[in-house]
Structures are given as structure tokens and as C-alpha cells.
């Protein structure tokens, strides 16, 4: 199953491959917000020390506005030791003609989200902001296949690696707009909120599709940590140490 099929246009925001809705989405969750998410991860030592290299992949960024914002912020803090790979699942080929995303250490690649062409145990972070895992769960992929994808993603992570998925409760979206935008209401609000943005978060979508039991299954593969509040809320799946790593092998 190819994720590209899941991302076929279904509403006017997606007819250009995602550029239009992404522009709207960035009004609701900005690159600066994405940077705050990573700052929160760093505060509780879920990222390697700043003196060390940091390798990140965003499975399904497509238009990587959030990713380039995070990359620039981290690269400035870490003296150029960051590598960021952004997945272009819808084949927009943005990296070829958009100067915004041309940086040394920032790469946009086309791939199948179920089978990342990366060497095992190389990534510190897989960042999936309402991306591949959201689409897989929303399409009601069989439970066994969904868990197998998580296991395959785990194989790409270093022994202390993490998967970061969004956990913002979209039932609070009206409160968010009232507090942060104030004047937005009714039709005016709709200008800034496309249907994709107001659907449940990745955590909510996984739970709604498979039930609470899925997290018990996932907890056998990963440690589960909830980090941040409001729109900066994420659920972190942290690789559990193996017996070999505990023994220092």
C-alpha cells in the first residue's frame, strides 16, 4: 500500500498537491510552534546534547515549512551538526525550485512512508506532524500492519531514538482561535481552518480507529511520554532499551 494513494486530492485545499492547505495550516501551527515542540523535547533530554550530531526525518512533510523552521533553529544552536530529511510523498519536487528549502544538511526526498530507504539505527528523531501515521490510522489500516509499520520505523531509530506525533485536542480549536486570534469567528474563521486541520490529531485518530488497546500494544515496543500543552502537545514514542544495550554490548 502506497501512502501516495491516501493523499489523492479530496477537497479544494488539496488540489494543488497540498500547497494551498499547507499555507492555511501554517497560520494555525507555525514553524515557530514546531520549534517550541523541539525545545520542549530538549528540556527533558529527549534530544542528544548540543555538542553531538542530530539526525531527524519527517516522514511526510511534502511542503516542509515546519521542518525548515526547526532545522534552521537547531542548526544555529548546534553549530551545523544537524541533518534533516523531509519526505515528499506527493512528489511535489519542491526542493528543485524553491530556494526557501535549500540548505546544506537539509534534504527533501521522495519515498514510500512504509519502507524508508534509510540505514537502520541512524535517526535520533522521526517527526510526524499529522502525517503518515495519521493517514494510515484514518484509512483504517489493519491493526497488525499498523503495528508492523511502527516496528519498521523503530528499526530506523538509534537506541535512544524517538517518534514524535501530534496530540493537540482539536475539540479545543474554537478556544484556541478565541484566545489567539480574537476577532476570528464564523466565516472569517473558516478562511483559516480547512477540514484537514480540524480533524482529530494523530493520537486521537489512532485511538478512535483501533481503541485504547492499541496503546497497550505500542507500549510493548516503545515507552510513551506526553510532552507540552495546547497546540504544542505531542506524544513521544521512545525506543525501549534492548537487553544488549543494557549489558553494554
PDB file of C-alpha atoms in Angstrom:
ATOM      1  CA  UNK A   1       0.000   0.000   0.000  1.00  0.00           C
ATOM      2  CA  UNK A   2       1.410   3.372  -1.025  1.00  0.00           C
ATOM      3  CA  UNK A   3       0.709   6.445   1.077  1.00  0.00           C
ATOM      4  CA  UNK A   4       0.578   8.464  -2.135  1.00  0.00           C
ATOM      5  CA  UNK A   5      -2.826   6.863  -2.795  1.00  0.00           C
ATOM      6  CA  UNK A   6      -4.081   8.056   0.589  1.00  0.00           C
ATOM      7  CA  UNK A   7      -3.121  11.614  -0.249  1.00  0.00           C
ATOM      8  CA  UNK A   8      -5.054  11.896  -3.506  1.00  0.00           C
ATOM      9  CA  UNK A   9      -6.920  15.240  -3.576  1.00  0.00           C
ATOM     10  CA  UNK A  10     -10.316  15.114  -1.875  1.00  0.00           C
ATOM     11  CA  UNK A  11     -11.064  18.788  -1.283  1.00  0.00           C
ATOM     12  CA  UNK A  12     -10.134  22.133  -2.867  1.00  0.00           C
ATOM     13  CA  UNK A  13      -7.294  22.663  -0.396  1.00  0.00           C
ATOM     14  CA  UNK A  14      -5.520  19.571  -1.716  1.00  0.00           C
ATOM     15  CA  UNK A  15      -6.000  20.057  -5.441  1.00  0.00           C
ATOM     16  CA  UNK A  16      -2.532  21.537  -5.873  1.00  0.00           C
ATOM     17  CA  UNK A  17      -0.800  18.708  -4.047  1.00  0.00           C
ATOM     18  CA  UNK A  18      -1.146  20.305  -0.643  1.00  0.00           C
ATOM     19  CA  UNK A  19       0.339  23.765  -1.158  1.00  0.00           C
ATOM     20  CA  UNK A  20      -2.911  25.668  -0.525  1.00  0.00           C
ATOM     21  CA  UNK A  21      -3.975  23.893   2.643  1.00  0.00           C
ATOM     22  CA  UNK A  22      -0.403  23.967   3.944  1.00  0.00           C
ATOM     23  CA  UNK A  23      -0.382  27.746   3.634  1.00  0.00           C
ATOM     24  CA  UNK A  24      -3.577  27.835   5.700  1.00  0.00           C
ATOM     25  CA  UNK A  25      -2.271  25.253   8.159  1.00  0.00           C
ATOM     26  CA  UNK A  26       0.834  27.341   8.796  1.00  0.00           C
ATOM     27  CA  UNK A  27      -1.405  30.111  10.119  1.00  0.00           C
ATOM     28  CA  UNK A  28      -2.683  27.734  12.780  1.00  0.00           C
ATOM     29  CA  UNK A  29       0.558  25.905  13.605  1.00  0.00           C
ATOM     30  CA  UNK A  30       3.579  27.935  12.566  1.00  0.00           C
ATOM     31  CA  UNK A  31       7.239  26.971  12.130  1.00  0.00           C
ATOM     32  CA  UNK A  32       7.848  28.845  15.400  1.00  0.00           C
ATOM     33  CA  UNK A  33       5.358  26.497  17.084  1.00  0.00           C
ATOM     34  CA  UNK A  34       7.235  23.490  15.703  1.00  0.00           C
ATOM     35  CA  UNK A  35      10.462  24.925  17.138  1.00  0.00           C
ATOM     36  CA  UNK A  36       8.780  25.147  20.564  1.00  0.00           C
ATOM     37  CA  UNK A  37       7.917  21.445  20.317  1.00  0.00           C
ATOM     38  CA  UNK A  38      11.586  20.594  19.799  1.00  0.00           C
ATOM     39  CA  UNK A  39      12.638  22.962  22.590  1.00  0.00           C
ATOM     40  CA  UNK A  40      10.288  21.075  24.908  1.00  0.00           C
ATOM     41  CA  UNK A  41      11.858  17.782  23.836  1.00  0.00           C
ATOM     42  CA  UNK A  42      15.321  19.152  24.548  1.00  0.00           C
ATOM     43  CA  UNK A  43      14.308  20.375  28.022  1.00  0.00           C
ATOM     44  CA  UNK A  44      13.604  16.809  29.148  1.00  0.00           C
ATOM     45  CA  UNK A  45      16.679  15.329  27.459  1.00  0.00           C
ATOM     46  CA  UNK A  46      14.879  13.601  24.593  1.00  0.00           C
ATOM     47  CA  UNK A  47      17.390  15.080  22.125  1.00  0.00           C
ATOM     48  CA  UNK A  48      21.138  14.413  22.175  1.00  0.00           C
ATOM     49  CA  UNK A  49      23.391  17.067  23.753  1.00  0.00           C
ATOM     50  CA  UNK A  50      24.026  20.113  21.562  1.00  0.00           C
ATOM     51  CA  UNK A  51      27.659  19.114  21.165  1.00  0.00           C
ATOM     52  CA  UNK A  52      26.621  15.943  19.325  1.00  0.00           C
ATOM     53  CA  UNK A  53      25.179  15.329  15.855  1.00  0.00           C
ATOM     54  CA  UNK A  54      21.397  15.248  15.457  1.00  0.00           C
ATOM     55  CA  UNK A  55      19.654  13.307  12.667  1.00  0.00           C
ATOM     56  CA  UNK A  56      15.933  13.910  12.057  1.00  0.00           C
ATOM     57  CA  UNK A  57      13.451  12.655   9.458  1.00  0.00           C
ATOM     58  CA  UNK A  58       9.947  13.958   8.801  1.00  0.00           C
ATOM     59  CA  UNK A  59       8.144  11.087   7.108  1.00  0.00           C
ATOM     60  CA  UNK A  60       5.601  13.096   5.148  1.00  0.00           C
ATOM     61  CA  UNK A  61       6.383  16.793   5.149  1.00  0.00           C
ATOM     62  CA  UNK A  62       5.541  17.423   1.461  1.00  0.00           C
ATOM     63  CA  UNK A  63       5.719  21.241   1.802  1.00  0.00           C
ATOM     64  CA  UNK A  64       8.393  21.349   4.538  1.00  0.00           C
ATOM     65  CA  UNK A  65       7.708  24.753   6.077  1.00  0.00           C
ATOM     66  CA  UNK A  66       7.671  23.429   9.642  1.00  0.00           C
ATOM     67  CA  UNK A  67      10.706  21.275   9.008  1.00  0.00           C
ATOM     68  CA  UNK A  68      12.891  24.064   7.617  1.00  0.00           C
ATOM     69  CA  UNK A  69      11.951  26.239  10.595  1.00  0.00           C
ATOM     70  CA  UNK A  70      13.028  23.524  13.017  1.00  0.00           C
ATOM     71  CA  UNK A  71      16.184  22.820  11.022  1.00  0.00           C
ATOM     72  CA  UNK A  72      17.281  26.459  10.988  1.00  0.00           C
ATOM     73  CA  UNK A  73      16.712  26.847  14.736  1.00  0.00           C
ATOM     74  CA  UNK A  74      18.514  23.635  15.656  1.00  0.00           C
ATOM     75  CA  UNK A  75      21.353  24.215  13.206  1.00  0.00           C
ATOM     76  CA  UNK A  76      22.051  27.613  14.773  1.00  0.00           C
ATOM     77  CA  UNK A  77      22.189  26.037  18.234  1.00  0.00           C
ATOM     78  CA  UNK A  78      24.248  23.015  17.242  1.00  0.00           C
ATOM     79  CA  UNK A  79      26.996  24.531  15.112  1.00  0.00           C
ATOM     80  CA  UNK A  80      25.896  22.876  11.886  1.00  0.00           C
ATOM     81  CA  UNK A  81      25.639  19.331  13.267  1.00  0.00           C
ATOM     82  CA  UNK A  82      22.016  18.758  12.222  1.00  0.00           C
ATOM     83  CA  UNK A  83      20.861  16.610   9.306  1.00  0.00           C
ATOM     84  CA  UNK A  84      17.166  16.794   8.418  1.00  0.00           C
ATOM     85  CA  UNK A  85      15.461  14.582   5.817  1.00  0.00           C
ATOM     86  CA  UNK A  86      11.977  15.663   4.697  1.00  0.00           C
ATOM     87  CA  UNK A  87       9.779  13.163   2.860  1.00  0.00           C
ATOM     88  CA  UNK A  88       7.985  14.308  -0.295  1.00  0.00           C
ATOM     89  CA  UNK A  89       5.246  11.678  -0.549  1.00  0.00           C
ATOM     90  CA  UNK A  90       3.103  13.556  -3.052  1.00  0.00           C
ATOM     91  CA  UNK A  91       6.029  14.176  -5.425  1.00  0.00           C
ATOM     92  CA  UNK A  92       5.794  17.960  -5.346  1.00  0.00           C
ATOM     93  CA  UNK A  93       9.541  18.149  -6.077  1.00  0.00           C
ATOM     94  CA  UNK A  94       9.668  21.375  -4.097  1.00  0.00           C
ATOM     95  CA  UNK A  95      13.367  21.069  -3.373  1.00  0.00           C
ATOM     96  CA  UNK A  96      14.227  21.514  -7.045  1.00  0.00           C
ATOM     97  CA  UNK A  97      12.834  25.015  -7.489  1.00  0.00           C
ATOM     98  CA  UNK A  98      12.134  26.577  -4.093  1.00  0.00           C
ATOM     99  CA  UNK A  99      15.030  28.493  -2.596  1.00  0.00           C
ATOM    100  CA  UNK A 100      13.355  28.504   0.834  1.00  0.00           C
ATOM    101  CA  UNK A 101      14.348  24.891   1.361  1.00  0.00           C
ATOM    102  CA  UNK A 102      17.897  24.848   0.025  1.00  0.00           C
ATOM    103  CA  UNK A 103      20.284  24.361   2.932  1.00  0.00           C
ATOM    104  CA  UNK A 104      23.354  22.244   3.495  1.00  0.00           C
ATOM    105  CA  UNK A 105      22.183  19.387   5.690  1.00  0.00           C
ATOM    106  CA  UNK A 106      18.506  19.713   4.703  1.00  0.00           C
ATOM    107  CA  UNK A 107      17.326  17.114   2.194  1.00  0.00           C
ATOM    108  CA  UNK A 108      13.957  16.564   0.501  1.00  0.00           C
ATOM    109  CA  UNK A 109      13.473  13.031  -0.803  1.00  0.00           C
ATOM    110  CA  UNK A 110      10.657  11.046  -2.413  1.00  0.00           C
ATOM    111  CA  UNK A 111       9.896   7.765  -0.678  1.00  0.00           C
ATOM    112  CA  UNK A 112       7.294   5.263   0.461  1.00  0.00           C
ATOM    113  CA  UNK A 113       6.446   6.014   4.089  1.00  0.00           C
ATOM    114  CA  UNK A 114       6.082   2.324   4.924  1.00  0.00           C
ATOM    115  CA  UNK A 115       9.601   1.443   3.822  1.00  0.00           C
ATOM    116  CA  UNK A 116      12.008   4.287   4.475  1.00  0.00           C
ATOM    117  CA  UNK A 117      15.219   3.820   2.437  1.00  0.00           C
ATOM    118  CA  UNK A 118      17.423   4.643   5.418  1.00  0.00           C
ATOM    119  CA  UNK A 119      20.110   2.639   7.153  1.00  0.00           C
ATOM    120  CA  UNK A 120      18.858   1.078  10.383  1.00  0.00           C
ATOM    121  CA  UNK A 121      19.660   2.774  13.703  1.00  0.00           C
ATOM    122  CA  UNK A 122      20.667   6.142  12.197  1.00  0.00           C
ATOM    123  CA  UNK A 123      17.904   8.556  13.282  1.00  0.00           C
ATOM    124  CA  UNK A 124      17.505  10.345  16.584  1.00  0.00           C
ATOM    125  CA  UNK A 125      14.018  11.659  15.768  1.00  0.00           C
ATOM    126  CA  UNK A 126      11.175  10.763  13.424  1.00  0.00           C
ATOM    127  CA  UNK A 127       8.805  13.753  13.341  1.00  0.00           C
ATOM    128  CA  UNK A 128       5.308  13.014  12.046  1.00  0.00           C
ATOM    129  CA  UNK A 129       3.100  16.107  12.339  1.00  0.00           C
ATOM    130  CA  UNK A 130      -0.296  14.741  11.297  1.00  0.00           C
ATOM    131  CA  UNK A 131       1.465  12.826   8.552  1.00  0.00           C
ATOM    132  CA  UNK A 132       1.915   9.207   7.549  1.00  0.00           C
ATOM    133  CA  UNK A 133       0.742   7.598  10.794  1.00  0.00           C
ATOM    134  CA  UNK A 134      -2.323   9.858  10.831  1.00  0.00           C
ATOM    135  CA  UNK A 135      -3.213   8.802   7.280  1.00  0.00           C
ATOM    136  CA  UNK A 136      -2.604   5.101   7.956  1.00  0.00           C
ATOM    137  CA  UNK A 137      -4.871   5.161  11.014  1.00  0.00           C
ATOM    138  CA  UNK A 138      -7.522   7.292   9.298  1.00  0.00           C
ATOM    139  CA  UNK A 139      -7.667   4.815   6.404  1.00  0.00           C
ATOM    140  CA  UNK A 140      -8.180   2.037   8.969  1.00  0.00           C
ATOM    141  CA  UNK A 141      -5.134   0.047   8.011  1.00  0.00           C
ATOM    142  CA  UNK A 142      -5.301  -3.443   9.609  1.00  0.00           C
ATOM    143  CA  UNK A 143      -4.040  -3.406  13.189  1.00  0.00           C
ATOM    144  CA  UNK A 144      -1.240  -5.881  12.538  1.00  0.00           C
ATOM    145  CA  UNK A 145       0.056  -3.833   9.600  1.00  0.00           C
ATOM    146  CA  UNK A 146      -0.073  -0.593  11.591  1.00  0.00           C
ATOM    147  CA  UNK A 147       1.983  -2.097  14.406  1.00  0.00           C
ATOM    148  CA  UNK A 148       4.423  -3.550  11.887  1.00  0.00           C
ATOM    149  CA  UNK A 149       4.987  -0.078  10.417  1.00  0.00           C
ATOM    150  CA  UNK A 150       5.817   1.200  13.895  1.00  0.00           C
ATOM    151  CA  UNK A 151       8.287  -1.646  14.314  1.00  0.00           C
ATOM    152  CA  UNK A 152       9.901  -0.787  10.985  1.00  0.00           C
ATOM    153  CA  UNK A 153      10.171   2.860  11.999  1.00  0.00           C
ATOM    154  CA  UNK A 154      11.699   1.750  15.302  1.00  0.00           C
ATOM    155  CA  UNK A 155      14.420  -0.067  13.357  1.00  0.00           C
ATOM    156  CA  UNK A 156      15.470   3.238  11.761  1.00  0.00           C
ATOM    157  CA  UNK A 157      15.979   4.859  15.168  1.00  0.00           C
ATOM    158  CA  UNK A 158      19.059   4.883  17.320  1.00  0.00           C
ATOM    159  CA  UNK A 159      18.799   3.042  20.680  1.00  0.00           C
ATOM    160  CA  UNK A 160      17.589   6.245  22.374  1.00  0.00           C
ATOM    161  CA  UNK A 161      15.551   7.472  19.381  1.00  0.00           C
ATOM    162  CA  UNK A 162      12.014   8.838  19.394  1.00  0.00           C
ATOM    163  CA  UNK A 163       8.940   9.169  17.174  1.00  0.00           C
ATOM    164  CA  UNK A 164       7.052  12.448  17.733  1.00  0.00           C
ATOM    165  CA  UNK A 165       3.340  12.623  16.829  1.00  0.00           C
ATOM    166  CA  UNK A 166       0.857  15.447  17.406  1.00  0.00           C
ATOM    167  CA  UNK A 167      -1.515  15.239  20.354  1.00  0.00           C
ATOM    168  CA  UNK A 168      -3.418  18.554  20.152  1.00  0.00           C
ATOM    169  CA  UNK A 169      -7.096  18.140  21.014  1.00  0.00           C
ATOM    170  CA  UNK A 170      -8.894  19.672  18.041  1.00  0.00           C
ATOM    171  CA  UNK A 171     -12.066  19.878  20.115  1.00  0.00           C
ATOM    172  CA  UNK A 172     -10.363  22.896  21.680  1.00  0.00           C
ATOM    173  CA  UNK A 173      -9.882  24.622  18.342  1.00  0.00           C
ATOM    174  CA  UNK A 174     -12.587  27.258  18.988  1.00  0.00           C
ATOM    175  CA  UNK A 175     -10.946  28.181  22.286  1.00  0.00           C
ATOM    176  CA  UNK A 176      -7.570  28.386  20.537  1.00  0.00           C
ATOM    177  CA  UNK A 177      -8.860  30.807  17.934  1.00  0.00           C
ATOM    178  CA  UNK A 178     -10.686  32.899  20.525  1.00  0.00           C
ATOM    179  CA  UNK A 179      -7.573  33.230  22.685  1.00  0.00           C
ATOM    180  CA  UNK A 180      -5.003  33.704  19.949  1.00  0.00           C
ATOM    181  CA  UNK A 181      -6.898  35.360  17.113  1.00  0.00           C
ATOM    182  CA  UNK A 182      -9.725  37.065  18.982  1.00  0.00           C
ATOM    183  CA  UNK A 183     -11.516  38.640  16.026  1.00  0.00           C
ATOM    184  CA  UNK A 184     -11.880  35.417  14.049  1.00  0.00           C
ATOM    185  CA  UNK A 185     -15.354  33.904  14.068  1.00  0.00           C
ATOM    186  CA  UNK A 186     -17.841  32.287  11.720  1.00  0.00           C
ATOM    187  CA  UNK A 187     -16.964  32.652   8.043  1.00  0.00           C
ATOM    188  CA  UNK A 188     -13.829  34.597   8.895  1.00  0.00           C
ATOM    189  CA  UNK A 189     -12.601  31.659  10.965  1.00  0.00           C
ATOM    190  CA  UNK A 190     -13.292  29.252   8.119  1.00  0.00           C
ATOM    191  CA  UNK A 191     -10.840  31.170   5.932  1.00  0.00           C
ATOM    192  CA  UNK A 192      -8.032  29.976   8.180  1.00  0.00           C
ATOM    193  CA  UNK A 193      -9.247  26.488   9.018  1.00  0.00           C
ATOM    194  CA  UNK A 194      -9.549  23.853   6.312  1.00  0.00           C
ATOM    195  CA  UNK A 195     -11.193  20.488   7.070  1.00  0.00           C
ATOM    196  CA  UNK A 196      -7.837  18.712   7.412  1.00  0.00           C
ATOM    197  CA  UNK A 197      -6.781  20.958  10.278  1.00  0.00           C
ATOM    198  CA  UNK A 198      -9.889  20.473  12.400  1.00  0.00           C
ATOM    199  CA  UNK A 199      -9.903  16.679  12.199  1.00  0.00           C
ATOM    200  CA  UNK A 200      -8.587  14.759  15.222  1.00  0.00           C
ATOM    201  CA  UNK A 201      -4.869  14.698  15.970  1.00  0.00           C
ATOM    202  CA  UNK A 202      -2.713  11.661  15.244  1.00  0.00           C
ATOM    203  CA  UNK A 203      -3.133  10.347  18.801  1.00  0.00           C
ATOM    204  CA  UNK A 204      -6.919  10.829  18.659  1.00  0.00           C
ATOM    205  CA  UNK A 205      -7.153   9.242  15.213  1.00  0.00           C
ATOM    206  CA  UNK A 206      -5.148   6.168  16.225  1.00  0.00           C
ATOM    207  CA  UNK A 207      -7.273   5.770  19.363  1.00  0.00           C
ATOM    208  CA  UNK A 208     -10.548   6.303  17.509  1.00  0.00           C
ATOM    209  CA  UNK A 209      -9.624   3.742  14.850  1.00  0.00           C
ATOM    210  CA  UNK A 210      -8.155   0.975  16.993  1.00  0.00           C
ATOM    211  CA  UNK A 211      -9.372   1.713  20.514  1.00  0.00           C
ATOM    212  CA  UNK A 212      -7.389   2.255  23.700  1.00  0.00           C
ATOM    213  CA  UNK A 213      -5.920  -1.235  23.485  1.00  0.00           C
ATOM    214  CA  UNK A 214      -3.599  -0.136  20.667  1.00  0.00           C
ATOM    215  CA  UNK A 215      -1.554   1.921  23.128  1.00  0.00           C
ATOM    216  CA  UNK A 216      -1.017  -1.165  25.288  1.00  0.00           C
ATOM    217  CA  UNK A 217       0.377  -2.881  22.204  1.00  0.00           C
ATOM    218  CA  UNK A 218       2.525   0.128  21.325  1.00  0.00           C
ATOM    219  CA  UNK A 219       3.800   0.350  24.920  1.00  0.00           C
ATOM    220  CA  UNK A 220       5.397  -3.066  24.446  1.00  0.00           C
ATOM    221  CA  UNK A 221       7.516  -1.570  21.662  1.00  0.00           C
ATOM    222  CA  UNK A 222       8.043   1.986  22.951  1.00  0.00           C
ATOM    223  CA  UNK A 223       7.939   3.999  26.106  1.00  0.00           C
ATOM    224  CA  UNK A 224       5.133   6.584  25.818  1.00  0.00           C
ATOM    225  CA  UNK A 225       5.675  10.160  27.012  1.00  0.00           C
ATOM    226  CA  UNK A 226       3.267  13.093  26.612  1.00  0.00           C
ATOM    227  CA  UNK A 227       5.087  16.413  26.250  1.00  0.00           C
ATOM    228  CA  UNK A 228       3.837  20.019  26.030  1.00  0.00           C
ATOM    229  CA  UNK A 229       0.451  21.704  26.234  1.00  0.00           C
ATOM    230  CA  UNK A 230      -2.157  23.014  23.795  1.00  0.00           C
ATOM    231  CA  UNK A 231      -1.014  23.170  20.188  1.00  0.00           C
ATOM    232  CA  UNK A 232       2.493  22.190  21.321  1.00  0.00           C
ATOM    233  CA  UNK A 233       1.249  18.911  22.793  1.00  0.00           C
ATOM    234  CA  UNK A 234       2.893  15.813  21.334  1.00  0.00           C
ATOM    235  CA  UNK A 235       3.104  12.148  22.194  1.00  0.00           C
ATOM    236  CA  UNK A 236       6.616  10.756  22.116  1.00  0.00           C
ATOM    237  CA  UNK A 237       7.280   7.089  21.391  1.00  0.00           C
ATOM    238  CA  UNK A 238      10.727   6.355  22.809  1.00  0.00           C
ATOM    239  CA  UNK A 239      12.681   3.254  21.879  1.00  0.00           C
ATOM    240  CA  UNK A 240      12.917   0.890  24.819  1.00  0.00           C
ATOM    241  CA  UNK A 241      16.463  -0.243  25.638  1.00  0.00           C
ATOM    242  CA  UNK A 242      17.302  -3.729  24.471  1.00  0.00           C
ATOM    243  CA  UNK A 243      18.954  -6.354  26.650  1.00  0.00           C
ATOM    244  CA  UNK A 244      22.125  -5.861  24.608  1.00  0.00           C
ATOM    245  CA  UNK A 245      22.211  -2.131  25.264  1.00  0.00           C
ATOM    246  CA  UNK A 246      21.585  -2.684  28.969  1.00  0.00           C
ATOM    247  CA  UNK A 247      24.567  -5.024  29.036  1.00  0.00           C
ATOM    248  CA  UNK A 248      26.671  -2.563  27.072  1.00  0.00           C
ATOM    249  CA  UNK A 249      27.045  -4.973  24.138  1.00  0.00           C
TER     250      UNK A 249
END
